[in-house]
């Protein structure tokens, strides 16, 4: 390096300053009061294994979404039959299937019914019963795949919305395979509450109570056709006890929670108990007003996930699109219910396949042990380089420290999450960083033994070692990219740290040390190198 362009030391200085500014809040554990607001204030996000929290692997029962789509098709079929004035004996969804059965009075009605339905409903296959008295509509395979895929994507969005409102910072929610969702909630202090919030389907339905039905007979198993038996809890304020209350309801859902726009917690003025006030959009408000107007004097049950919360008598038409759900909630339960109603219902139930809870104590221990390993590893590396390569070795040590600072700064800048494997990656990078300098210094020593001047030996040493270092780091970088693509959780954290660290290492070990060596040799006009 006979000539040292001014911009090279300037780049080193600029990168060092920027990296220090970005990494300082993380290294100090936060920013002091005097820290200017225009400087970076972000602190590196810690992963689940470093601060504790909840790890969940959820399975989306996407087949249920197909069943629900078939059930929703029942109302469409009825509406078409009425519009076309076609005769039929009944339309029903055969439970647990992906089809709807239209029962007819005579075989001659099959073809007109099929034509009318085929013109309005797409992506279904038609099948006629052997006696010609029933027509079955089955959702096509392609449509079922789309419904299942959409159910998983929508579940991710719904869970994310619930968690955001719950107030968890830096959550990880991502799709795993075809029907699984990975959820990581670092720093969570109440895993049971979070699981209840995530796992609830939150399907809100309004159903009319069958006042004329035989409730006692239904309890004994004689449920009338078109009805359903559900239970709710009844709270006795005098005794403070809750009892299980049966309700015989019309199976048909007259209004669903899909039309909700808001849900808030309020307190009644009489008993100061919390309840959830819900608001419908304009379509839902009109439908709710129409329903309450048509059923004055009857009871309408509010059903959430198959449980009846209340079944009040409709005294008058209710306009304005507002209703309330009461059920002797605690404030926390009412708050969680409002969250899941605002976020919307899951399109299909989810089940927990794998669950791990990392305690904050374990996370703190992990940090302490990780930092201890970094300090011990770093100290050994620094001592070896300083003793074996003397002055140049201490220069390499500066590059190692700068490498860590640059790595932390980039992690903060891209908002990456530091995990325990990420700390292990840092230790590995320290070794790789000095390894590059070892290769360079050995080449320089060889050039000095051949009688070259210090500047010429530096140039030749860096040039000959560069290709070897590049090859080595490139293969490791490819491995890290593969780990990032196919790994999950902590493995991805390791891959991110390793990838960024390798690039930073190339910069500090090759560029920075070369510039610093050249500056020292040229400024002091040294005749020999301390190496």
Short mmCIF file of C-alpha atoms in Angstrom, two decimals:
data_model
loop_
_atom_site.label_atom_id
_atom_site.label_comp_id
_atom_site.label_asym_id
_atom_site.label_seq_id
_atom_site.Cartn_x
_atom_site.Cartn_y
_atom_site.Cartn_z
CA UNK A 1 0.00 0.00 0.00
CA UNK A 2 2.33 2.66 -1.29
CA UNK A 3 -0.52 5.13 -1.41
CA UNK A 4 -3.16 5.31 1.31
CA UNK A 5 -6.22 7.18 -0.02
CA UNK A 6 -7.76 9.51 2.57
CA UNK A 7 -11.19 7.92 2.22
CA UNK A 8 -10.04 4.58 3.62
CA UNK A 9 -9.23 5.91 7.13
CA UNK A 10 -12.38 8.04 6.83
CA UNK A 11 -14.50 4.92 6.17
CA UNK A 12 -12.95 3.16 9.16
CA UNK A 13 -13.61 6.16 11.39
CA UNK A 14 -17.17 6.61 10.13
CA UNK A 15 -18.10 2.93 10.53
CA UNK A 16 -16.59 2.90 14.02
CA UNK A 17 -18.51 5.99 15.14
CA UNK A 18 -21.84 4.87 13.68
CA UNK A 19 -21.43 1.37 15.13
CA UNK A 20 -20.63 2.76 18.57
CA UNK A 21 -23.69 5.00 18.48
CA UNK A 22 -26.03 2.16 17.50
CA UNK A 23 -24.57 -0.42 19.90
CA UNK A 24 -24.09 1.92 22.89
CA UNK A 25 -27.72 1.67 24.19
CA UNK A 26 -27.50 -2.14 24.15
CA UNK A 27 -24.05 -2.21 25.76
CA UNK A 28 -25.19 0.23 28.48
CA UNK A 29 -28.50 -1.60 29.02
CA UNK A 30 -30.48 1.46 27.95
CA UNK A 31 -29.87 5.13 27.32
CA UNK A 32 -29.15 7.65 30.10
CA UNK A 33 -31.33 10.72 30.58
CA UNK A 34 -28.81 13.00 28.89
CA UNK A 35 -28.77 10.88 25.70
CA UNK A 36 -29.96 13.15 22.82
CA UNK A 37 -33.23 12.11 21.27
CA UNK A 38 -31.85 12.33 17.73
CA UNK A 39 -29.30 9.58 18.42
CA UNK A 40 -30.24 5.88 18.08
CA UNK A 41 -32.08 4.67 21.19
CA UNK A 42 -33.05 1.13 20.19
CA UNK A 43 -31.83 -1.72 22.35
CA UNK A 44 -31.15 -5.09 20.78
CA UNK A 45 -34.15 -7.40 21.07
CA UNK A 46 -33.51 -10.50 23.15
CA UNK A 47 -34.91 -13.84 22.12
CA UNK A 48 -37.11 -16.20 24.09
CA UNK A 49 -34.15 -18.11 25.51
CA UNK A 50 -32.56 -14.94 26.89
CA UNK A 51 -35.48 -13.28 28.65
CA UNK A 52 -37.92 -16.13 29.17
CA UNK A 53 -41.39 -16.47 27.72
CA UNK A 54 -43.67 -18.85 25.92
CA UNK A 55 -43.06 -21.09 22.89
CA UNK A 56 -46.09 -22.63 21.19
CA UNK A 57 -46.45 -24.77 18.10
CA UNK A 58 -50.10 -24.67 17.06
CA UNK A 59 -51.99 -26.94 14.70
CA UNK A 60 -54.79 -25.31 12.72
CA UNK A 61 -57.67 -27.71 12.23
CA UNK A 62 -58.20 -26.41 8.73
CA UNK A 63 -60.67 -29.20 7.88
CA UNK A 64 -63.07 -27.47 10.28
CA UNK A 65 -62.87 -24.36 8.11
CA UNK A 66 -64.11 -26.43 5.17
CA UNK A 67 -66.98 -27.74 7.31
CA UNK A 68 -67.82 -24.19 8.32
CA UNK A 69 -67.80 -23.12 4.65
CA UNK A 70 -70.23 -25.93 3.87
CA UNK A 71 -72.44 -24.88 6.76
CA UNK A 72 -72.40 -21.28 5.55
CA UNK A 73 -73.49 -22.56 2.13
CA UNK A 74 -76.79 -23.78 3.61
CA UNK A 75 -78.20 -20.23 3.83
CA UNK A 76 -77.05 -19.48 0.27
CA UNK A 77 -78.80 -22.59 -1.05
CA UNK A 78 -82.02 -21.74 0.79
CA UNK A 79 -81.96 -18.18 -0.55
CA UNK A 80 -81.50 -19.38 -4.14
CA UNK A 81 -84.30 -21.95 -3.82
CA UNK A 82 -86.67 -19.28 -2.51
CA UNK A 83 -85.65 -16.75 -5.16
CA UNK A 84 -86.19 -19.27 -7.96
CA UNK A 85 -89.39 -20.53 -6.27
CA UNK A 86 -88.22 -24.13 -6.35
CA UNK A 87 -89.83 -26.77 -4.20
CA UNK A 88 -87.76 -28.62 -1.60
CA UNK A 89 -88.30 -30.51 1.64
CA UNK A 90 -85.21 -29.35 3.40
CA UNK A 91 -81.62 -28.09 3.14
CA UNK A 92 -79.09 -29.23 5.66
CA UNK A 93 -75.38 -29.58 6.26
CA UNK A 94 -74.49 -33.14 7.07
CA UNK A 95 -72.32 -32.65 10.17
CA UNK A 96 -68.61 -33.33 9.77
CA UNK A 97 -68.69 -33.25 5.97
CA UNK A 98 -67.84 -30.80 3.22
CA UNK A 99 -71.26 -30.92 1.55
CA UNK A 100 -74.85 -29.72 1.72
CA UNK A 101 -77.86 -31.95 1.06
CA UNK A 102 -81.00 -30.61 -0.63
CA UNK A 103 -83.96 -32.90 0.00
CA UNK A 104 -86.60 -32.90 -2.73
CA UNK A 105 -90.22 -34.06 -2.95
CA UNK A 106 -89.95 -35.67 -6.38
CA UNK A 107 -87.16 -36.81 -8.68
CA UNK A 108 -88.31 -34.49 -11.47
CA UNK A 109 -87.16 -31.48 -9.42
CA UNK A 110 -83.49 -32.51 -9.45
CA UNK A 111 -82.47 -31.00 -12.77
CA UNK A 112 -84.10 -27.57 -12.34
CA UNK A 113 -82.64 -27.34 -8.83
CA UNK A 114 -79.18 -28.34 -10.03
CA UNK A 115 -79.24 -25.76 -12.85
CA UNK A 116 -80.38 -22.98 -10.52
CA UNK A 117 -77.73 -23.78 -7.91
CA UNK A 118 -74.95 -24.29 -10.49
CA UNK A 119 -75.64 -20.81 -11.90
CA UNK A 120 -75.12 -19.17 -8.48
CA UNK A 121 -72.68 -21.39 -6.57
CA UNK A 122 -69.29 -22.20 -8.09
CA UNK A 123 -66.53 -24.59 -7.08
CA UNK A 124 -68.92 -27.35 -6.00
CA UNK A 125 -69.59 -30.83 -7.35
CA UNK A 126 -73.17 -32.13 -7.63
CA UNK A 127 -74.28 -35.68 -6.88
CA UNK A 128 -77.81 -37.08 -7.10
CA UNK A 129 -79.12 -39.76 -4.77
CA UNK A 130 -80.11 -43.09 -6.46
CA UNK A 131 -83.80 -42.43 -5.80
CA UNK A 132 -83.53 -38.89 -7.18
CA UNK A 133 -84.93 -37.32 -4.02
CA UNK A 134 -81.73 -35.64 -2.81
CA UNK A 135 -79.04 -33.49 -4.39
CA UNK A 136 -75.66 -33.15 -2.68
CA UNK A 137 -73.33 -30.17 -3.20
CA UNK A 138 -69.72 -30.94 -2.30
CA UNK A 139 -66.97 -28.29 -2.17
CA UNK A 140 -64.38 -29.07 -4.86
CA UNK A 141 -60.88 -30.22 -3.91
CA UNK A 142 -59.18 -27.08 -5.26
CA UNK A 143 -61.58 -24.89 -3.32
CA UNK A 144 -60.98 -26.95 -0.18
CA UNK A 145 -57.22 -26.41 -0.53
CA UNK A 146 -57.76 -22.67 -0.87
CA UNK A 147 -60.06 -22.60 2.17
CA UNK A 148 -57.50 -24.52 4.26
CA UNK A 149 -54.61 -22.32 3.18
CA UNK A 150 -56.63 -19.17 3.82
CA UNK A 151 -57.64 -20.50 7.25
CA UNK A 152 -53.98 -20.78 8.28
CA UNK A 153 -53.10 -17.32 6.94
CA UNK A 154 -56.14 -15.75 8.58
CA UNK A 155 -55.35 -17.53 11.85
CA UNK A 156 -51.87 -15.98 11.82
CA UNK A 157 -53.32 -12.51 11.31
CA UNK A 158 -55.94 -13.02 14.02
CA UNK A 159 -53.41 -14.36 16.54
CA UNK A 160 -51.04 -11.51 15.73
CA UNK A 161 -53.81 -8.97 16.28
CA UNK A 162 -54.75 -10.53 19.62
CA UNK A 163 -51.14 -10.60 20.80
CA UNK A 164 -50.53 -7.00 19.70
CA UNK A 165 -53.53 -5.89 21.77
CA UNK A 166 -52.36 -8.07 24.66
CA UNK A 167 -49.15 -6.06 24.72
CA UNK A 168 -46.27 -8.47 24.02
CA UNK A 169 -43.19 -6.87 22.48
CA UNK A 170 -41.24 -8.60 19.70
CA UNK A 171 -43.51 -11.64 19.24
CA UNK A 172 -42.65 -14.22 16.58
CA UNK A 173 -45.65 -15.62 14.71
CA UNK A 174 -44.97 -17.53 11.54
CA UNK A 175 -46.32 -20.37 9.43
CA UNK A 176 -44.69 -23.78 9.79
CA UNK A 177 -45.48 -26.28 7.06
CA UNK A 178 -49.03 -26.40 5.71
CA UNK A 179 -51.15 -26.17 8.85
CA UNK A 180 -48.92 -25.19 11.76
CA UNK A 181 -48.13 -21.86 13.36
CA UNK A 182 -45.09 -21.08 15.48
CA UNK A 183 -45.67 -18.55 18.25
CA UNK A 184 -42.87 -17.17 20.44
CA UNK A 185 -43.71 -14.61 23.10
CA UNK A 186 -40.51 -13.41 24.81
CA UNK A 187 -40.80 -11.73 28.19
CA UNK A 188 -44.31 -13.06 28.83
CA UNK A 189 -45.20 -13.25 32.52
CA UNK A 190 -48.61 -14.95 32.35
CA UNK A 191 -48.42 -17.92 29.93
CA UNK A 192 -51.80 -19.38 30.97
CA UNK A 193 -53.63 -16.16 30.12
CA UNK A 194 -51.81 -15.86 26.81
CA UNK A 195 -52.67 -19.43 25.85
CA UNK A 196 -56.32 -18.78 26.64
CA UNK A 197 -56.23 -15.68 24.50
CA UNK A 198 -54.53 -17.34 21.54
CA UNK A 199 -56.39 -20.64 21.56
CA UNK A 200 -59.97 -19.40 21.75
CA UNK A 201 -61.84 -19.64 18.49
CA UNK A 202 -64.07 -16.71 19.57
CA UNK A 203 -66.93 -17.61 17.25
CA UNK A 204 -69.75 -15.33 18.33
CA UNK A 205 -73.25 -16.36 17.30
CA UNK A 206 -76.76 -15.15 18.01
CA UNK A 207 -79.39 -17.90 18.10
CA UNK A 208 -83.08 -17.82 18.95
CA UNK A 209 -84.23 -19.84 21.96
CA UNK A 210 -86.75 -22.56 21.06
CA UNK A 211 -89.38 -21.66 23.67
CA UNK A 212 -91.80 -24.31 22.42
CA UNK A 213 -89.27 -27.13 22.40
CA UNK A 214 -89.08 -29.84 25.04
CA UNK A 215 -85.99 -28.85 27.05
CA UNK A 216 -86.29 -31.80 29.46
CA UNK A 217 -86.56 -34.24 26.55
CA UNK A 218 -83.57 -32.60 24.84
CA UNK A 219 -81.49 -33.05 27.99
CA UNK A 220 -82.38 -36.75 27.88
CA UNK A 221 -81.20 -36.92 24.28
CA UNK A 222 -84.43 -36.24 22.34
CA UNK A 223 -83.32 -33.04 20.62
CA UNK A 224 -85.92 -31.81 18.10
CA UNK A 225 -84.80 -31.55 14.46
CA UNK A 226 -83.36 -28.10 13.72
CA UNK A 227 -82.52 -27.49 17.37
CA UNK A 228 -79.34 -27.71 19.40
CA UNK A 229 -78.75 -28.11 23.13
CA UNK A 230 -76.11 -25.82 24.61
CA UNK A 231 -75.16 -24.86 28.15
CA UNK A 232 -74.22 -21.71 29.93
CA UNK A 233 -73.33 -20.68 33.46
CA UNK A 234 -75.77 -18.96 35.76
CA UNK A 235 -74.36 -16.94 38.64
CA UNK A 236 -76.32 -16.64 41.87
CA UNK A 237 -75.29 -13.38 43.55
CA UNK A 238 -76.84 -14.41 46.88
CA UNK A 239 -74.88 -17.63 47.25
CA UNK A 240 -71.99 -16.69 44.98
CA UNK A 241 -72.30 -20.05 43.20
CA UNK A 242 -72.33 -20.81 39.51
CA UNK A 243 -74.69 -23.43 38.11
CA UNK A 244 -74.84 -25.03 34.67
CA UNK A 245 -77.88 -23.87 32.75
CA UNK A 246 -79.18 -25.78 29.67
CA UNK A 247 -80.67 -23.95 26.68
CA UNK A 248 -82.60 -25.43 23.76
CA UNK A 249 -81.77 -23.19 20.80
CA UNK A 250 -82.61 -23.04 17.14
CA UNK A 251 -79.64 -24.50 15.29
CA UNK A 252 -79.62 -21.72 12.70
CA UNK A 253 -77.37 -18.76 13.51
CA UNK A 254 -79.39 -15.60 12.90
CA UNK A 255 -76.42 -13.25 13.30
CA UNK A 256 -72.69 -13.87 13.68
CA UNK A 257 -69.75 -11.95 15.07
CA UNK A 258 -68.30 -11.43 11.57
CA UNK A 259 -70.15 -8.13 11.42
CA UNK A 260 -68.62 -6.69 14.61
CA UNK A 261 -66.62 -3.49 14.45
CA UNK A 262 -65.72 -2.98 18.10
CA UNK A 263 -65.82 -4.53 21.55
CA UNK A 264 -65.16 -2.64 24.79
CA UNK A 265 -65.27 -3.34 28.51
CA UNK A 266 -67.85 -1.39 30.49
CA UNK A 267 -69.25 -1.64 34.01
CA UNK A 268 -72.92 -1.80 34.90
CA UNK A 269 -74.13 0.90 37.24
CA UNK A 270 -76.14 -1.44 39.48
CA UNK A 271 -73.60 -4.08 40.51
CA UNK A 272 -70.40 -2.47 39.12
CA UNK A 273 -69.72 -5.70 37.22
CA UNK A 274 -67.81 -5.67 33.96
CA UNK A 275 -69.50 -6.56 30.70
CA UNK A 276 -68.45 -6.38 27.07
CA UNK A 277 -70.21 -3.88 24.87
CA UNK A 278 -70.15 -4.78 21.17
CA UNK A 279 -70.92 -2.71 18.08
CA UNK A 280 -71.95 -3.96 14.66
CA UNK A 281 -71.15 -2.40 11.30
CA UNK A 282 -73.98 -0.84 9.28
CA UNK A 283 -74.98 -4.18 7.76
CA UNK A 284 -74.90 -5.94 11.12
CA UNK A 285 -76.74 -3.07 12.79
CA UNK A 286 -79.57 -3.22 10.26
CA UNK A 287 -79.79 -7.00 10.61
CA UNK A 288 -79.74 -6.82 14.41
CA UNK A 289 -82.48 -4.17 14.40
CA UNK A 290 -84.58 -6.25 12.02
CA UNK A 291 -84.13 -9.43 14.09
CA UNK A 292 -85.00 -7.77 17.38
CA UNK A 293 -88.01 -6.13 15.75
CA UNK A 294 -89.31 -9.45 14.42
CA UNK A 295 -88.79 -11.35 17.68
CA UNK A 296 -90.09 -9.01 20.36
CA UNK A 297 -91.06 -11.03 23.42
CA UNK A 298 -88.74 -13.92 22.49
CA UNK A 299 -85.30 -14.75 23.87
CA UNK A 300 -82.14 -14.41 21.80
CA UNK A 301 -79.09 -16.33 23.04
CA UNK A 302 -75.58 -14.93 22.75
CA UNK A 303 -73.29 -17.91 22.13
CA UNK A 304 -69.51 -17.76 22.18
CA UNK A 305 -67.56 -20.90 21.23
CA UNK A 306 -70.56 -23.11 21.96
CA UNK A 307 -71.25 -21.62 25.40
CA UNK A 308 -74.34 -19.54 26.08
CA UNK A 309 -73.36 -16.32 27.84
CA UNK A 310 -76.82 -14.86 28.11
CA UNK A 311 -80.29 -15.28 26.63
CA UNK A 312 -82.17 -12.05 27.31
CA UNK A 313 -85.82 -11.44 26.36
CA UNK A 314 -86.17 -8.92 23.54
CA UNK A 315 -88.41 -6.15 24.91
CA UNK A 316 -88.36 -3.94 21.85
CA UNK A 317 -86.62 -3.39 18.55
CA UNK A 318 -82.99 -2.44 19.15
CA UNK A 319 -81.54 -0.01 16.63
CA UNK A 320 -78.07 1.45 16.61
CA UNK A 321 -76.21 -1.84 16.22
CA UNK A 322 -75.15 -2.24 19.84
CA UNK A 323 -75.44 -5.19 22.22
CA UNK A 324 -73.71 -6.39 25.35
CA UNK A 325 -72.31 -9.68 26.61
CA UNK A 326 -72.53 -10.19 30.35
CA UNK A 327 -71.58 -13.25 32.30
CA UNK A 328 -70.21 -12.49 35.76
CA UNK A 329 -66.75 -11.83 34.33
CA UNK A 330 -63.72 -10.66 36.19
CA UNK A 331 -62.25 -7.48 34.75
CA UNK A 332 -59.37 -9.46 33.27
CA UNK A 333 -61.75 -11.98 31.61
CA UNK A 334 -63.87 -9.17 30.17
CA UNK A 335 -60.74 -7.43 28.88
CA UNK A 336 -59.50 -10.63 27.18
CA UNK A 337 -62.94 -11.27 25.69
CA UNK A 338 -63.02 -7.77 24.23
CA UNK A 339 -59.56 -8.35 22.72
CA UNK A 340 -60.51 -11.57 20.94
CA UNK A 341 -63.81 -10.12 19.71
CA UNK A 342 -62.03 -7.08 18.29
CA UNK A 343 -59.40 -9.28 16.66
CA UNK A 344 -62.08 -11.51 15.14
CA UNK A 345 -62.77 -15.20 15.30
CA UNK A 346 -60.30 -17.85 14.25
CA UNK A 347 -61.53 -19.46 11.01
CA UNK A 348 -60.77 -22.89 12.50
CA UNK A 349 -59.92 -24.21 15.96
CA UNK A 350 -56.24 -24.42 16.89
CA UNK A 351 -54.64 -27.00 19.16
CA UNK A 352 -51.31 -26.80 20.94
CA UNK A 353 -48.91 -29.44 19.60
CA UNK A 354 -45.83 -28.33 21.50
CA UNK A 355 -45.39 -25.96 24.39
CA UNK A 356 -42.30 -24.74 26.18
CA UNK A 357 -42.14 -22.15 28.90
CA UNK A 358 -38.80 -20.52 29.59
CA UNK A 359 -38.61 -18.86 32.98
CA UNK A 360 -37.07 -15.41 33.39
CA UNK A 361 -34.51 -16.86 35.82
CA UNK A 362 -33.34 -19.37 33.23
CA UNK A 363 -33.16 -16.57 30.68
CA UNK A 364 -31.06 -14.42 33.03
CA UNK A 365 -28.76 -17.38 33.74
CA UNK A 366 -28.41 -17.91 29.99
CA UNK A 367 -27.34 -14.29 29.51
CA UNK A 368 -24.82 -14.44 32.34
CA UNK A 369 -23.35 -17.71 31.12
CA UNK A 370 -23.31 -16.47 27.53
CA UNK A 371 -21.56 -13.24 28.46
CA UNK A 372 -19.10 -15.17 30.62
CA UNK A 373 -18.26 -17.43 27.68
CA UNK A 374 -17.75 -14.37 25.45
CA UNK A 375 -15.47 -12.76 28.04
CA UNK A 376 -13.39 -15.90 28.65
CA UNK A 377 -13.16 -16.70 24.93
CA UNK A 378 -12.32 -13.12 24.12
CA UNK A 379 -9.68 -12.85 26.84
CA UNK A 380 -7.92 -16.01 25.67
CA UNK A 381 -7.94 -14.83 22.06
CA UNK A 382 -6.65 -11.37 23.01
CA UNK A 383 -3.83 -12.79 25.14
CA UNK A 384 -2.74 -15.24 22.47
CA UNK A 385 -2.69 -12.64 19.71
CA UNK A 386 -0.92 -10.05 21.88
CA UNK A 387 1.79 -12.48 22.99
CA UNK A 388 2.35 -14.32 19.72
CA UNK A 389 2.04 -11.47 17.21
CA UNK A 390 3.09 -8.64 19.53
CA UNK A 391 2.10 -5.18 18.23
CA UNK A 392 0.27 -6.50 15.17
CA UNK A 393 -1.57 -8.95 17.42
CA UNK A 394 -2.92 -6.10 19.55
CA UNK A 395 -4.01 -4.41 16.34
CA UNK A 396 -5.93 -7.56 15.43
CA UNK A 397 -7.52 -7.46 18.89
CA UNK A 398 -8.84 -3.98 18.13
CA UNK A 399 -10.36 -5.41 14.96
CA UNK A 400 -12.02 -8.22 16.95
CA UNK A 401 -13.61 -5.75 19.35
CA UNK A 402 -14.72 -3.57 16.44
CA UNK A 403 -16.16 -6.66 14.78
CA UNK A 404 -18.42 -7.30 17.81
CA UNK A 405 -19.44 -3.63 17.97
CA UNK A 406 -20.31 -3.57 14.25
CA UNK A 407 -22.24 -6.83 14.61
CA UNK A 408 -24.30 -5.48 17.54
CA UNK A 409 -24.98 -2.24 15.66
CA UNK A 410 -26.27 -4.08 12.59
CA UNK A 411 -28.45 -6.37 14.76
CA UNK A 412 -29.98 -3.27 16.37
CA UNK A 413 -30.37 -1.52 13.03
CA UNK A 414 -32.25 -4.37 11.35
CA UNK A 415 -34.19 -5.12 14.56
CA UNK A 416 -32.92 -8.70 14.68
CA UNK A 417 -33.37 -10.77 17.82
CA UNK A 418 -30.35 -11.95 19.79
CA UNK A 419 -30.65 -15.52 21.01
CA UNK A 420 -28.40 -17.79 23.04
CA UNK A 421 -27.14 -19.54 19.87
CA UNK A 422 -26.52 -16.01 18.58
CA UNK A 423 -24.13 -15.41 21.48
CA UNK A 424 -22.46 -18.72 20.61
CA UNK A 425 -22.14 -17.38 17.07
CA UNK A 426 -20.35 -14.31 18.47
CA UNK A 427 -17.80 -16.48 20.22
CA UNK A 428 -17.28 -18.45 17.01
CA UNK A 429 -16.85 -15.22 15.06
CA UNK A 430 -14.16 -13.97 17.42
CA UNK A 431 -12.14 -17.07 16.59
CA UNK A 432 -12.80 -16.73 12.87
CA UNK A 433 -11.91 -13.06 12.92
CA UNK A 434 -8.48 -13.63 14.45
CA UNK A 435 -8.03 -16.69 12.24
CA UNK A 436 -8.15 -14.38 9.23
CA UNK A 437 -5.51 -12.14 10.80
CA UNK A 438 -3.37 -15.16 11.66
CA UNK A 439 -3.35 -16.12 7.98
CA UNK A 440 -2.45 -12.55 6.98
CA UNK A 441 0.26 -12.14 9.62
CA UNK A 442 1.90 -15.45 8.67
CA UNK A 443 2.05 -14.34 5.04
CA UNK A 444 3.56 -11.01 6.10
CA UNK A 445 6.18 -12.84 8.18
CA UNK A 446 7.10 -14.92 5.14
CA UNK A 447 7.48 -11.78 3.03
CA UNK A 448 9.64 -10.13 5.70
CA UNK A 449 11.89 -13.19 5.83
CA UNK A 450 12.36 -12.81 2.05
CA UNK A 451 13.72 -9.34 2.71
CA UNK A 452 10.82 -7.16 1.66
CA UNK A 453 10.18 -3.80 3.29
CA UNK A 454 7.35 -3.57 5.88
CA UNK A 455 4.98 -1.81 3.48
CA UNK A 456 5.69 -4.25 0.65
CA UNK A 457 5.32 -7.22 3.04
CA UNK A 458 1.95 -5.87 4.26
CA UNK A 459 0.67 -5.45 0.71
CA UNK A 460 1.84 -8.89 -0.39
CA UNK A 461 0.63 -10.59 2.80
CA UNK A 462 -2.88 -9.19 2.54
CA UNK A 463 -3.14 -9.89 -1.21
CA UNK A 464 -2.09 -13.55 -0.95
CA UNK A 465 -4.20 -14.28 2.13
CA UNK A 466 -7.32 -12.56 0.81
CA UNK A 467 -8.43 -15.33 -1.56
CA UNK A 468 -8.04 -18.00 1.13
CA UNK A 469 -10.01 -15.94 3.66
CA UNK A 470 -12.71 -15.16 1.10
CA UNK A 471 -13.11 -18.85 0.19
CA UNK A 472 -13.35 -19.88 3.82
CA UNK A 473 -15.86 -17.20 4.78
CA UNK A 474 -17.92 -17.70 1.62
CA UNK A 475 -18.53 -21.39 2.31
CA UNK A 476 -19.45 -20.60 5.92
CA UNK A 477 -21.77 -17.84 4.72
CA UNK A 478 -23.53 -20.28 2.37
CA UNK A 479 -24.02 -22.67 5.30
CA UNK A 480 -25.45 -19.86 7.41
CA UNK A 481 -27.88 -18.88 4.65
CA UNK A 482 -29.10 -22.48 4.38
CA UNK A 483 -29.60 -22.57 8.16
CA UNK A 484 -31.59 -19.33 7.97
CA UNK A 485 -33.78 -20.62 5.14
CA UNK A 486 -34.64 -23.98 6.68
CA UNK A 487 -34.04 -23.42 10.41
CA UNK A 488 -36.48 -22.14 12.99
CA UNK A 489 -36.28 -20.07 16.18
CA UNK A 490 -32.83 -20.13 17.79
CA UNK A 491 -31.26 -21.77 14.72
CA UNK A 492 -32.33 -18.79 12.65
CA UNK A 493 -30.93 -16.49 15.32
CA UNK A 494 -27.59 -18.26 15.05
CA UNK A 495 -27.68 -18.03 11.24
CA UNK A 496 -28.46 -14.29 11.33
CA UNK A 497 -25.65 -13.56 13.80
CA UNK A 498 -23.18 -15.71 11.87
CA UNK A 499 -24.04 -14.17 8.47
CA UNK A 500 -23.77 -10.58 9.65
CA UNK A 501 -20.70 -11.36 11.73
CA UNK A 502 -18.89 -12.92 8.75
CA UNK A 503 -19.42 -9.82 6.64
CA UNK A 504 -18.32 -7.59 9.53
CA UNK A 505 -15.33 -9.86 10.09
CA UNK A 506 -14.21 -9.50 6.47
CA UNK A 507 -14.38 -5.73 6.87
CA UNK A 508 -12.54 -5.50 10.18
CA UNK A 509 -9.98 -8.29 9.73
CA UNK A 510 -8.95 -7.37 6.21
CA UNK A 511 -9.80 -3.74 5.53
CA UNK A 512 -9.53 -2.12 8.96
CA UNK A 513 -6.33 -3.85 10.09
CA UNK A 514 -4.66 -3.16 6.72
CA UNK A 515 -5.51 0.52 6.89
CA UNK A 516 -4.32 0.79 10.50
CA UNK A 517 -1.07 -1.08 9.76
CA UNK A 518 -0.37 1.12 6.76
CA UNK A 519 -1.06 4.27 8.77
CA UNK A 520 1.29 3.20 11.55
CA UNK A 521 4.09 2.15 9.23
CA UNK A 522 3.88 5.22 7.00
CA UNK A 523 3.47 7.78 9.78
CA UNK A 524 6.32 6.42 11.89
CA UNK A 525 8.47 5.43 8.91
CA UNK A 526 9.16 2.07 10.57
CA UNK A 527 11.96 -0.10 9.22
CA UNK A 528 10.62 -3.26 10.92
CA UNK A 529 7.26 -4.65 11.96
CA UNK A 530 6.26 -5.88 15.40
CA UNK A 531 4.79 -9.17 14.25
#
